[in-house]
CSV table of N, CA and C in Angstrom, one decimal:
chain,number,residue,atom,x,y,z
A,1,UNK,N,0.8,-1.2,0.0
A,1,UNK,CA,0.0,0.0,0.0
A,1,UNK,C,0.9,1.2,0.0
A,2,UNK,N,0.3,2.1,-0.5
A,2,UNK,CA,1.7,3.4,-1.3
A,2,UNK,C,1.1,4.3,0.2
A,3,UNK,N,2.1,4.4,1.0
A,3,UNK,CA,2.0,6.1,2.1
A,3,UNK,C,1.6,7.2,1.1
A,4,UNK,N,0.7,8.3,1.4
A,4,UNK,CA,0.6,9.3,0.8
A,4,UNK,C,0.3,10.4,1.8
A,5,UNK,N,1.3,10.0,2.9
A,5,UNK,CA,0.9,11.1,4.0
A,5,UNK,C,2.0,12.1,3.4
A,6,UNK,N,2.9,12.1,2.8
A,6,UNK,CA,3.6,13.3,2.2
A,6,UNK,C,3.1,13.8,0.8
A,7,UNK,N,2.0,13.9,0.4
A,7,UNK,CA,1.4,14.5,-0.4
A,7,UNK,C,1.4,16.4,-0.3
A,8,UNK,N,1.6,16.5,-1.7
A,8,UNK,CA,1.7,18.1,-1.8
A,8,UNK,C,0.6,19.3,-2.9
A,9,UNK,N,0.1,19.7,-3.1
A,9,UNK,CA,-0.7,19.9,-3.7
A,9,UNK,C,-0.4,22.0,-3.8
A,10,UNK,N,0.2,22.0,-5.3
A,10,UNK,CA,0.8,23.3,-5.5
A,10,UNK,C,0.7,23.9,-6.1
A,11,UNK,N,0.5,25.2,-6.9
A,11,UNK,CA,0.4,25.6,-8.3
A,11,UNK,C,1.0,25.1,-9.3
A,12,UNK,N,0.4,24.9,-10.5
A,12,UNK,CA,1.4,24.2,-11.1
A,12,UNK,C,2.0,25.2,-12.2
A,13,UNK,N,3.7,24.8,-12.5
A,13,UNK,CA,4.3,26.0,-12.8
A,13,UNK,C,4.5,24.5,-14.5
A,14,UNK,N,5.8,25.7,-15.1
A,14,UNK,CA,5.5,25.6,-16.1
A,14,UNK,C,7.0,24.2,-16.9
A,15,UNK,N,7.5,24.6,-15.9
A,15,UNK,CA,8.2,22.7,-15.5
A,15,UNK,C,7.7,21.5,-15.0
A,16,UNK,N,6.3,21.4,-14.4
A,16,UNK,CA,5.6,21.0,-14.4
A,16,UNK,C,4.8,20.2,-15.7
A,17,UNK,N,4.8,20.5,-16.8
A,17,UNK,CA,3.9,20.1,-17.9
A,17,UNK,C,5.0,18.9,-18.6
A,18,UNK,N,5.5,18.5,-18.5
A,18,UNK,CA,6.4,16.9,-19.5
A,18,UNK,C,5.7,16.0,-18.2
A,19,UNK,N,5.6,16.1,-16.8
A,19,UNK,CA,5.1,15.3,-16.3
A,19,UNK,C,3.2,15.0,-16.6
A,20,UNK,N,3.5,16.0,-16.2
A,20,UNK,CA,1.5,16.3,-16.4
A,20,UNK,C,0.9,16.0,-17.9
A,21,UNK,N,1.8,16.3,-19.2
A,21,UNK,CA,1.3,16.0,-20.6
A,21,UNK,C,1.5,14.0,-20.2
A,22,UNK,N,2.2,13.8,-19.5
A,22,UNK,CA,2.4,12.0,-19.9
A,22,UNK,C,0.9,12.1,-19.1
A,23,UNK,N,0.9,12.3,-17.6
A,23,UNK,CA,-0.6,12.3,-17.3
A,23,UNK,C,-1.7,11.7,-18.3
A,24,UNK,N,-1.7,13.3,-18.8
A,24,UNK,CA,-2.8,13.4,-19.6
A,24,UNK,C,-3.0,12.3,-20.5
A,25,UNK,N,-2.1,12.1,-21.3
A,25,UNK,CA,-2.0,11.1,-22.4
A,25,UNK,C,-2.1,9.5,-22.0
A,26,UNK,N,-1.8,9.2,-20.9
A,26,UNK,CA,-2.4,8.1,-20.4
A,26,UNK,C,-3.5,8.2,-19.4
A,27,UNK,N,-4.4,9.2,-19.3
A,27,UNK,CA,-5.6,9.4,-19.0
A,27,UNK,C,-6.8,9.2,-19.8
A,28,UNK,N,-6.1,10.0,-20.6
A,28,UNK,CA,-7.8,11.0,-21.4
A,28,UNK,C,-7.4,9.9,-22.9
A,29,UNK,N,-8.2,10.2,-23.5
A,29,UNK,CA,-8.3,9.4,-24.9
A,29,UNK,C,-8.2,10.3,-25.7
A,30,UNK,N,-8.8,11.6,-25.4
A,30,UNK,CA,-8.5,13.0,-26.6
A,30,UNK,C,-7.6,13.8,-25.5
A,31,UNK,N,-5.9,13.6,-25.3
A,31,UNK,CA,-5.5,14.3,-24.6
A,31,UNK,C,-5.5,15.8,-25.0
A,32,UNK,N,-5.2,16.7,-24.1
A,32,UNK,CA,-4.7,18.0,-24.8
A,32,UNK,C,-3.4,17.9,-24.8
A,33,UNK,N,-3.1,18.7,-25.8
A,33,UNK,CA,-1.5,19.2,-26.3
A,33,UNK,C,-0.6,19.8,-25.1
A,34,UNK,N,0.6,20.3,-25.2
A,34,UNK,CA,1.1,20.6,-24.3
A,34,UNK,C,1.1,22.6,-25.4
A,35,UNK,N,0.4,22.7,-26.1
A,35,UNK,CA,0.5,23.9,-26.4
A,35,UNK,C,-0.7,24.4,-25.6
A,36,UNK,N,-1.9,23.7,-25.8
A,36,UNK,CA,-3.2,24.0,-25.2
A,36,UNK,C,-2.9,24.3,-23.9
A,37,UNK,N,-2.1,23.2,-22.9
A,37,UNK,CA,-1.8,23.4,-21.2
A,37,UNK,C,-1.2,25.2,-21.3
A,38,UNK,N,0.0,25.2,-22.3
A,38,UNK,CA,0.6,26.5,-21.9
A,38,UNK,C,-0.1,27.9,-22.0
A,39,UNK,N,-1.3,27.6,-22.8
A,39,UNK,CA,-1.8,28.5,-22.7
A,39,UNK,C,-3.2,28.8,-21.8
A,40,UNK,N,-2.9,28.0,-20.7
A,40,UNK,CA,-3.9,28.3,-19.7
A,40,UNK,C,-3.2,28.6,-18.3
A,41,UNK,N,-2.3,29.5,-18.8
A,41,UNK,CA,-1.6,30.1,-17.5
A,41,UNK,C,-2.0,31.4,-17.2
A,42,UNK,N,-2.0,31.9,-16.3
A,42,UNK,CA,-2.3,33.8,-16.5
A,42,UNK,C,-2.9,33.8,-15.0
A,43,UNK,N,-3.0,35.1,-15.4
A,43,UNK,CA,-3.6,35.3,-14.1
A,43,UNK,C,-5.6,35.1,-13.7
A,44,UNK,N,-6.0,35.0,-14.7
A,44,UNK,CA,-7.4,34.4,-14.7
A,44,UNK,C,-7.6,32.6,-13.9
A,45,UNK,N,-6.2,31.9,-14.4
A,45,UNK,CA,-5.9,30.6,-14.3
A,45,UNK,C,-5.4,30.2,-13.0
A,46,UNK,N,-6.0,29.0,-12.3
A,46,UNK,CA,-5.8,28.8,-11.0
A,46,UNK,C,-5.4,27.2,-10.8
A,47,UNK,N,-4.5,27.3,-11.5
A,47,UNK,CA,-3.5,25.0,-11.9
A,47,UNK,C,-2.8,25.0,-10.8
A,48,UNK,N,-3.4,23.5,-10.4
A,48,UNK,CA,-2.5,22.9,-9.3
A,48,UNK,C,-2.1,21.4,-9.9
A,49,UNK,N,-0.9,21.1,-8.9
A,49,UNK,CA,-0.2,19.7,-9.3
A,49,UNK,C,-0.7,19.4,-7.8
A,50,UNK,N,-0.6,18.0,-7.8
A,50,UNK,CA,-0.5,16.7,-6.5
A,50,UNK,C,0.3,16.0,-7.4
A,51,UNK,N,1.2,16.6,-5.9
A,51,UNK,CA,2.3,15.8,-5.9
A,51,UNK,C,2.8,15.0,-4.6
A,52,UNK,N,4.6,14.0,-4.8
A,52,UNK,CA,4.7,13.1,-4.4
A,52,UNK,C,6.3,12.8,-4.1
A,53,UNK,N,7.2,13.5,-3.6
A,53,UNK,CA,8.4,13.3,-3.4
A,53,UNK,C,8.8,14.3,-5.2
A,54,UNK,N,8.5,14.9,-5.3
A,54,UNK,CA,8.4,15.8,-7.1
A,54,UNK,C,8.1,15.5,-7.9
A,55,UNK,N,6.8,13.9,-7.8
A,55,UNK,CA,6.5,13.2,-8.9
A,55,UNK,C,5.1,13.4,-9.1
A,56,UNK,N,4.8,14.1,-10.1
A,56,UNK,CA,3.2,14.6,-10.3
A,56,UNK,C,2.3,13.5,-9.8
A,57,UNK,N,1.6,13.5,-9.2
A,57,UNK,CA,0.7,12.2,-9.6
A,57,UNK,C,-1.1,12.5,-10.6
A,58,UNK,N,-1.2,13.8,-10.3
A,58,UNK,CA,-2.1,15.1,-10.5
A,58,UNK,C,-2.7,15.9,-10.8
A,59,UNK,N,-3.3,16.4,-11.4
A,59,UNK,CA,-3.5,18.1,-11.8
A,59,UNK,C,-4.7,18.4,-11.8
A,60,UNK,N,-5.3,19.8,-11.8
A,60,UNK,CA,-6.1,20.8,-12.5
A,60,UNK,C,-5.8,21.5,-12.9
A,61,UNK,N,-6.6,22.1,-13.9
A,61,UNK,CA,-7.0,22.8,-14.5
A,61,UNK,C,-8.0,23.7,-14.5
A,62,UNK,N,-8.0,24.9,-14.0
A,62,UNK,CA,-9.3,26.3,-13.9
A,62,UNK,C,-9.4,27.4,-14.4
A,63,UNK,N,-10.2,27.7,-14.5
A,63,UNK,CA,-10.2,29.3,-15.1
A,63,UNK,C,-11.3,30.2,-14.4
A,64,UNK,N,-11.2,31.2,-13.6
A,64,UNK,CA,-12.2,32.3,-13.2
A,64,UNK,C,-12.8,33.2,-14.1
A,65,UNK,N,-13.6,33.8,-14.1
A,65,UNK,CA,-14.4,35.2,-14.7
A,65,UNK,C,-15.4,35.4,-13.3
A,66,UNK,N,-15.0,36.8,-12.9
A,66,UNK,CA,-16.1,37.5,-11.7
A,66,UNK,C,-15.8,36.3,-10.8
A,67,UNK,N,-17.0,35.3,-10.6
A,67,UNK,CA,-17.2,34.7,-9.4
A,67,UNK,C,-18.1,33.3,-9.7
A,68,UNK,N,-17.7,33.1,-11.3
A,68,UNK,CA,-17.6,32.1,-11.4
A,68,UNK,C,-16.2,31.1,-12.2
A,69,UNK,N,-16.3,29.9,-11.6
A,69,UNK,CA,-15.0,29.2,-11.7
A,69,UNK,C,-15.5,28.3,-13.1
A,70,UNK,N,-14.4,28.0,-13.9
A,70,UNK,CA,-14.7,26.4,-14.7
A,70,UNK,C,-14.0,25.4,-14.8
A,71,UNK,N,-13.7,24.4,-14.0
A,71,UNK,CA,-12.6,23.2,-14.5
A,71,UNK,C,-12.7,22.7,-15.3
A,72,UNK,N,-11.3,23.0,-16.2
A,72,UNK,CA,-11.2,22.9,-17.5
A,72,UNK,C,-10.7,21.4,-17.8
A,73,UNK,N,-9.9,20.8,-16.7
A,73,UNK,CA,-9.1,19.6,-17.1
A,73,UNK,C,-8.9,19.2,-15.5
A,74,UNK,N,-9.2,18.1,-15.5
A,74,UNK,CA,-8.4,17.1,-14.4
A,74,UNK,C,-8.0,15.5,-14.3
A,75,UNK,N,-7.0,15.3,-14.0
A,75,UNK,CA,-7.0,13.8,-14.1
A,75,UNK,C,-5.4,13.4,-13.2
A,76,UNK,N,-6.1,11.9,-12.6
A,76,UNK,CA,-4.8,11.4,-11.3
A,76,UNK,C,-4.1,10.6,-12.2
A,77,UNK,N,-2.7,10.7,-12.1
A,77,UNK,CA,-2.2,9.3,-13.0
A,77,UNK,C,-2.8,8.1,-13.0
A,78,UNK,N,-3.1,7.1,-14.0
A,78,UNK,CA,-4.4,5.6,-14.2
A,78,UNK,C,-3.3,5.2,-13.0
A,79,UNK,N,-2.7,4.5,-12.7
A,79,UNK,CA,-1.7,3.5,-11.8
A,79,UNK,C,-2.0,4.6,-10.0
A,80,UNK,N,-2.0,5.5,-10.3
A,80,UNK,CA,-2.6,6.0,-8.8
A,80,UNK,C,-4.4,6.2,-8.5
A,81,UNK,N,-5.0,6.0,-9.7
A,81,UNK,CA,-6.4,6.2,-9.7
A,81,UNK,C,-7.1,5.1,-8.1
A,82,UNK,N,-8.2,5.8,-8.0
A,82,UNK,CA,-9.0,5.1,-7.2
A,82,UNK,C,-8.6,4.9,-5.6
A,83,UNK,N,-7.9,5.8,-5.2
A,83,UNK,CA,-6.7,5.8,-4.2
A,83,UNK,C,-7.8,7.0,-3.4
A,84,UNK,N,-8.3,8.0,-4.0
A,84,UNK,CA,-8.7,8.9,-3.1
A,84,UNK,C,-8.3,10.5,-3.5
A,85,UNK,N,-7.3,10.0,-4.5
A,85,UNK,CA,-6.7,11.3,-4.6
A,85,UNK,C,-7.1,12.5,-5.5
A,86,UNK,N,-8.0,12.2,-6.5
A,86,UNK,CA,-9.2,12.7,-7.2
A,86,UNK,C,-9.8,13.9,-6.3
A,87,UNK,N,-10.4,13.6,-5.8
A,87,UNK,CA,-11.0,13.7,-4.1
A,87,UNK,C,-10.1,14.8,-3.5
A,88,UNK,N,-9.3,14.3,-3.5
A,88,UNK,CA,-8.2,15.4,-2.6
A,88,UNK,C,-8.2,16.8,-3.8
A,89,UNK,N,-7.9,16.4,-4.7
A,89,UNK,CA,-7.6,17.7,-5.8
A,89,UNK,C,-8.8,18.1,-5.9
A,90,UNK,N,-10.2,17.7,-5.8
A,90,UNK,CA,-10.9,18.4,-5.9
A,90,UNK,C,-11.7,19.7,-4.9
A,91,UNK,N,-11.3,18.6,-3.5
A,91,UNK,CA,-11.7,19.7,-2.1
A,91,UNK,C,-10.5,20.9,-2.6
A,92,UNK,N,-9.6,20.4,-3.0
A,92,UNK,CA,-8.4,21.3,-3.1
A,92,UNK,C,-9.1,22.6,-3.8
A,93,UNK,N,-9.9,22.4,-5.2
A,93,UNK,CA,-9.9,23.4,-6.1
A,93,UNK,C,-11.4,23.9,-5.1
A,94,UNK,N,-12.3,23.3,-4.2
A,94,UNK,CA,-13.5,24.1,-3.7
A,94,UNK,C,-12.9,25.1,-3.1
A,95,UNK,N,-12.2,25.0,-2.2
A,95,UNK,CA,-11.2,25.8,-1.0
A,95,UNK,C,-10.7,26.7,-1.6
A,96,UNK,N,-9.8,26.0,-2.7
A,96,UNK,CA,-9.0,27.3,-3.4
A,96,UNK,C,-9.8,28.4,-4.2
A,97,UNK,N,-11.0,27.8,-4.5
A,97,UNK,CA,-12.0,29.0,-5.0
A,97,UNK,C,-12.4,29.8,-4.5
A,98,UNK,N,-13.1,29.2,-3.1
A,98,UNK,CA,-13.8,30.1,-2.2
A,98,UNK,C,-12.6,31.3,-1.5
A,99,UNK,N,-11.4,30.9,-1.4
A,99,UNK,CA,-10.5,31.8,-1.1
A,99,UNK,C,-10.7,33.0,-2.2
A,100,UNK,N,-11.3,33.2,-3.8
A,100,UNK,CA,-10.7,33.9,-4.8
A,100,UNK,C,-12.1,34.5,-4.9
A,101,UNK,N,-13.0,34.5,-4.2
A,101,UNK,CA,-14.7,35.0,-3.7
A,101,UNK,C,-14.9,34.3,-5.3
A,102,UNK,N,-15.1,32.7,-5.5
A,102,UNK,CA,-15.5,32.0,-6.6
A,102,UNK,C,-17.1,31.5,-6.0
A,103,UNK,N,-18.4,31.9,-6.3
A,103,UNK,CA,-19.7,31.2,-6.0
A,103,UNK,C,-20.2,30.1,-6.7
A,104,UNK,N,-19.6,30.0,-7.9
A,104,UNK,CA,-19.7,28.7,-9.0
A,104,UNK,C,-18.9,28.0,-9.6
A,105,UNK,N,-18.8,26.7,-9.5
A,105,UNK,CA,-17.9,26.3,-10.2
A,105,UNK,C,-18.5,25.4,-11.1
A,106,UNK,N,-18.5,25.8,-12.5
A,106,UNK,CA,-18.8,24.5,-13.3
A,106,UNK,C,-18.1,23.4,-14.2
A,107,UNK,N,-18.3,22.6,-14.6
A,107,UNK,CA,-17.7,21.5,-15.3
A,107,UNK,C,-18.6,20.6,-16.4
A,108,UNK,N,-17.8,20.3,-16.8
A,108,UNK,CA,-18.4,19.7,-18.1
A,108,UNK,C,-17.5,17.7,-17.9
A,109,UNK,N,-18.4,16.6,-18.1
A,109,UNK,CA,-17.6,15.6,-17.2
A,109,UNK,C,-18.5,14.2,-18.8
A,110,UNK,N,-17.7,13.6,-19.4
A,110,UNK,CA,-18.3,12.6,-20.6
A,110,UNK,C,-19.3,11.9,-19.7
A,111,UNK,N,-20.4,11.8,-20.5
A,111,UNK,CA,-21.6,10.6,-19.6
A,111,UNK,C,-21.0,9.2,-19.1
A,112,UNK,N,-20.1,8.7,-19.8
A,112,UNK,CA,-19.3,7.5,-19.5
A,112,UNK,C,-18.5,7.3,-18.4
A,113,UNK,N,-18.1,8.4,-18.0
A,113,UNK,CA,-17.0,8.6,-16.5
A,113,UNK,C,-18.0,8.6,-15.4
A,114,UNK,N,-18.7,7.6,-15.2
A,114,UNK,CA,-19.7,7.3,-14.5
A,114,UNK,C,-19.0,7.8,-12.6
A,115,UNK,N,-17.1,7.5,-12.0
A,115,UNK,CA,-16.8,7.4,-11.3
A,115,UNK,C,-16.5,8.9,-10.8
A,116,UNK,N,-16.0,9.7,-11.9
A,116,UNK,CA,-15.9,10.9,-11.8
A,116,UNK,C,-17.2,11.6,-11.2
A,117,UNK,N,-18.8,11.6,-12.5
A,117,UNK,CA,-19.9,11.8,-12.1
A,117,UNK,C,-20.0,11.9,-10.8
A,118,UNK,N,-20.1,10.7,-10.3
A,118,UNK,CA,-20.6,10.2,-8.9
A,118,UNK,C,-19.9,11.1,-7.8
A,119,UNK,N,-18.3,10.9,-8.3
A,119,UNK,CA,-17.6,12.0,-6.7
A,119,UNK,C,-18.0,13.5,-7.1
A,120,UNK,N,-18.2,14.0,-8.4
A,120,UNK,CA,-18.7,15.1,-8.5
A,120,UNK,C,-20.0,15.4,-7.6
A,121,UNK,N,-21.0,14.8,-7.6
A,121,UNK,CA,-22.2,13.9,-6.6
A,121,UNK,C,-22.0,14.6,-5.5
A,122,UNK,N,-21.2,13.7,-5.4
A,122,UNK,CA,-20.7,13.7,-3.6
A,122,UNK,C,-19.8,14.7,-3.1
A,123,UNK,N,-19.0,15.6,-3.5
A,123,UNK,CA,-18.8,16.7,-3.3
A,123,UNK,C,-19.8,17.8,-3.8
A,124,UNK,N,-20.9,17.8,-3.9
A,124,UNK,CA,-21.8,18.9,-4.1
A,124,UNK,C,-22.1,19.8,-5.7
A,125,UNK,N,-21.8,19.0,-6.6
A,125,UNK,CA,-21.9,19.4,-8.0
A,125,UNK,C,-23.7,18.8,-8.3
A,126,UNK,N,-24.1,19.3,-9.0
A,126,UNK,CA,-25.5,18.8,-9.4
A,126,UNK,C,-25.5,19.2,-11.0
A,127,UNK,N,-26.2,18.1,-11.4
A,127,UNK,CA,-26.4,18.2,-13.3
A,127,UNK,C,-27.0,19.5,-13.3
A,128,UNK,N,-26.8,20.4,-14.4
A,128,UNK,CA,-27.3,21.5,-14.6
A,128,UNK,C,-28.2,21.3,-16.0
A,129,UNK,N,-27.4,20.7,-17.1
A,129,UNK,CA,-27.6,20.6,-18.6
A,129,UNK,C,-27.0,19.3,-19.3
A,130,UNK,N,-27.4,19.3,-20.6
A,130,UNK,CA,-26.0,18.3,-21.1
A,130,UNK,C,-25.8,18.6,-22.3
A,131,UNK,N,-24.9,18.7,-22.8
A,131,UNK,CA,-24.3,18.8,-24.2
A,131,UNK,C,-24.2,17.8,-25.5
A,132,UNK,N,-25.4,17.8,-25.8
A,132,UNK,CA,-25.1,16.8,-26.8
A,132,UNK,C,-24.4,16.1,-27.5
A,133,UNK,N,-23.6,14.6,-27.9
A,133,UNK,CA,-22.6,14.9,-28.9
A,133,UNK,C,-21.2,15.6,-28.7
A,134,UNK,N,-21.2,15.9,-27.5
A,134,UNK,CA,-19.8,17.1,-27.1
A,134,UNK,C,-18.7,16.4,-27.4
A,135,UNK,N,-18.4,15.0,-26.9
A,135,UNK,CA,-17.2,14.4,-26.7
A,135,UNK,C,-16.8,14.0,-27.6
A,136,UNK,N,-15.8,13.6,-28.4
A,136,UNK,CA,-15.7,12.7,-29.3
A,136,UNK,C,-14.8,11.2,-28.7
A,137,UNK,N,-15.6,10.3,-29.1
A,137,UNK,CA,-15.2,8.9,-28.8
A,137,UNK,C,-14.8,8.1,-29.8
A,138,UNK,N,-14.4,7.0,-30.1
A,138,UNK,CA,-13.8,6.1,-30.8
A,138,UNK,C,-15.1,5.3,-31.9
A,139,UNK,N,-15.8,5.6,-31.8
A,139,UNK,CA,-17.4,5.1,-31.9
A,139,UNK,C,-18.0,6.1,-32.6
A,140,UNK,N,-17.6,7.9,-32.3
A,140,UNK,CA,-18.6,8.7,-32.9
A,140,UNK,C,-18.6,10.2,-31.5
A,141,UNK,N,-19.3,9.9,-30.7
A,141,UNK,CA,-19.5,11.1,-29.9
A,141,UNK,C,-20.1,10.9,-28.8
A,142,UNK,N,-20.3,11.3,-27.7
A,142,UNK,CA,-21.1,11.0,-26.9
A,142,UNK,C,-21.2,12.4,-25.7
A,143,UNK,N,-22.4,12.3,-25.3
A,143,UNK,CA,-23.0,13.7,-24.4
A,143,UNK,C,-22.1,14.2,-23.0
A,144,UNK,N,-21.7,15.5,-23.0
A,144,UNK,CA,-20.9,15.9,-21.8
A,144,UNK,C,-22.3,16.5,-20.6
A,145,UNK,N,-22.0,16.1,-19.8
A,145,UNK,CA,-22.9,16.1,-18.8
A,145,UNK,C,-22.2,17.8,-18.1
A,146,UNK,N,-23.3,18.8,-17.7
A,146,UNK,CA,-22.6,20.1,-17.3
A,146,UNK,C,-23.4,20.2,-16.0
A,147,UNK,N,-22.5,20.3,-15.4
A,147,UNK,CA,-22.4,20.4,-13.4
A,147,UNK,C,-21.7,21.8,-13.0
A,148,UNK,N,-22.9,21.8,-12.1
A,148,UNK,CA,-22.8,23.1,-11.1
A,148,UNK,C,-22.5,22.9,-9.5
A,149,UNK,N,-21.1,23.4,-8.9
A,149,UNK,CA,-21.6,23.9,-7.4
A,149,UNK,C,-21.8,25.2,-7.0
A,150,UNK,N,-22.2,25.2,-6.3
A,150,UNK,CA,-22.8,26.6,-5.6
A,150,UNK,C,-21.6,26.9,-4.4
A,151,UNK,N,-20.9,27.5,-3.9
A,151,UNK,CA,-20.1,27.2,-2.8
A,151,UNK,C,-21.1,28.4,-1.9
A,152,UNK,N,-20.8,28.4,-0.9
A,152,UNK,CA,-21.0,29.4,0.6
A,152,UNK,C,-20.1,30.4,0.5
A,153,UNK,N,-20.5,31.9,0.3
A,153,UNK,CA,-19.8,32.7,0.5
A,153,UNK,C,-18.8,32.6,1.7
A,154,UNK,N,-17.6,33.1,1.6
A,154,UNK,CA,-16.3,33.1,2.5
A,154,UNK,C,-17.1,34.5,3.4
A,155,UNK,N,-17.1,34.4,4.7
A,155,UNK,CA,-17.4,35.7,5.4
A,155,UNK,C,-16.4,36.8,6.5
């Protein structure tokens, strides 16, 4: 069983991305590019890594406008999945919003990531809409499911 009591969870800078592009590419099926990642830096943009002795295991991806948030990208390395740490990154991005007076956060999550769905669930996201056809699959397409939380104003 892997310790992950030294877990770190940090902005992600921009030495960061050869780890995070392998991420992605053994995550997602339509990975993004490592030109796409670079250009979600700025000051509107709020990336973090989980990490592990400096080894990504991690990431998000966000973007603000006013006081609402959008997670643009997230995914745990497959070989660390299901561990909990999904979870962690995600309380991570609630907290880290409500620090930046963020009252929404939404997301967009494929109908098929049934596991994702669910913790979305369970940390307080609720279906809002869905996107027809949004995704592209191996097969054709299939519908992105769009989720809202509400957070509690910080007082």
């Amino acid at each position: 069983m892997t310790d992950y009591s030294e877990l770190c969870i940090m902005p992600m800078a921009l030495n960061d991305l050869p780890q995070v592009i392998r991420i992605e590419a053994q995550a997602h099926a339509f990975p993004w590019s490592e030109k796409l990642f670079s250009s979600n830096f700025g000051t509107r943009y709020f990336n973090h890594v989980l990490s592990q002795d400096e080894r990504v295991l991690g990431y998000y991806v966000a973007s603000q406008a006013g006081v609402e948030a959008t997670l643009l990208n997230i995914a745990i390395a497959p070989n660390e999945q299901g561990k909990g740490l999904g979870r962690k990154l995600l309380e991570h991005l609630l907290d880290h919003a409500s620090t930046k007076q963020v009252e929404e956060i939404w997301l967009e999550v494929r109908e098929s990531n049934q596991s994702a769905h669910h913790l979305y669930n369970e940390l307080g996201f609720v279906e809002v809409d869905r996107r027809k056809g949004y995704y592209p699959t191996a097969e054709g397409r299939e519908d992105a499911i769009v989720m809202c939380c509400y957070l509690d104003p910080v007082v």
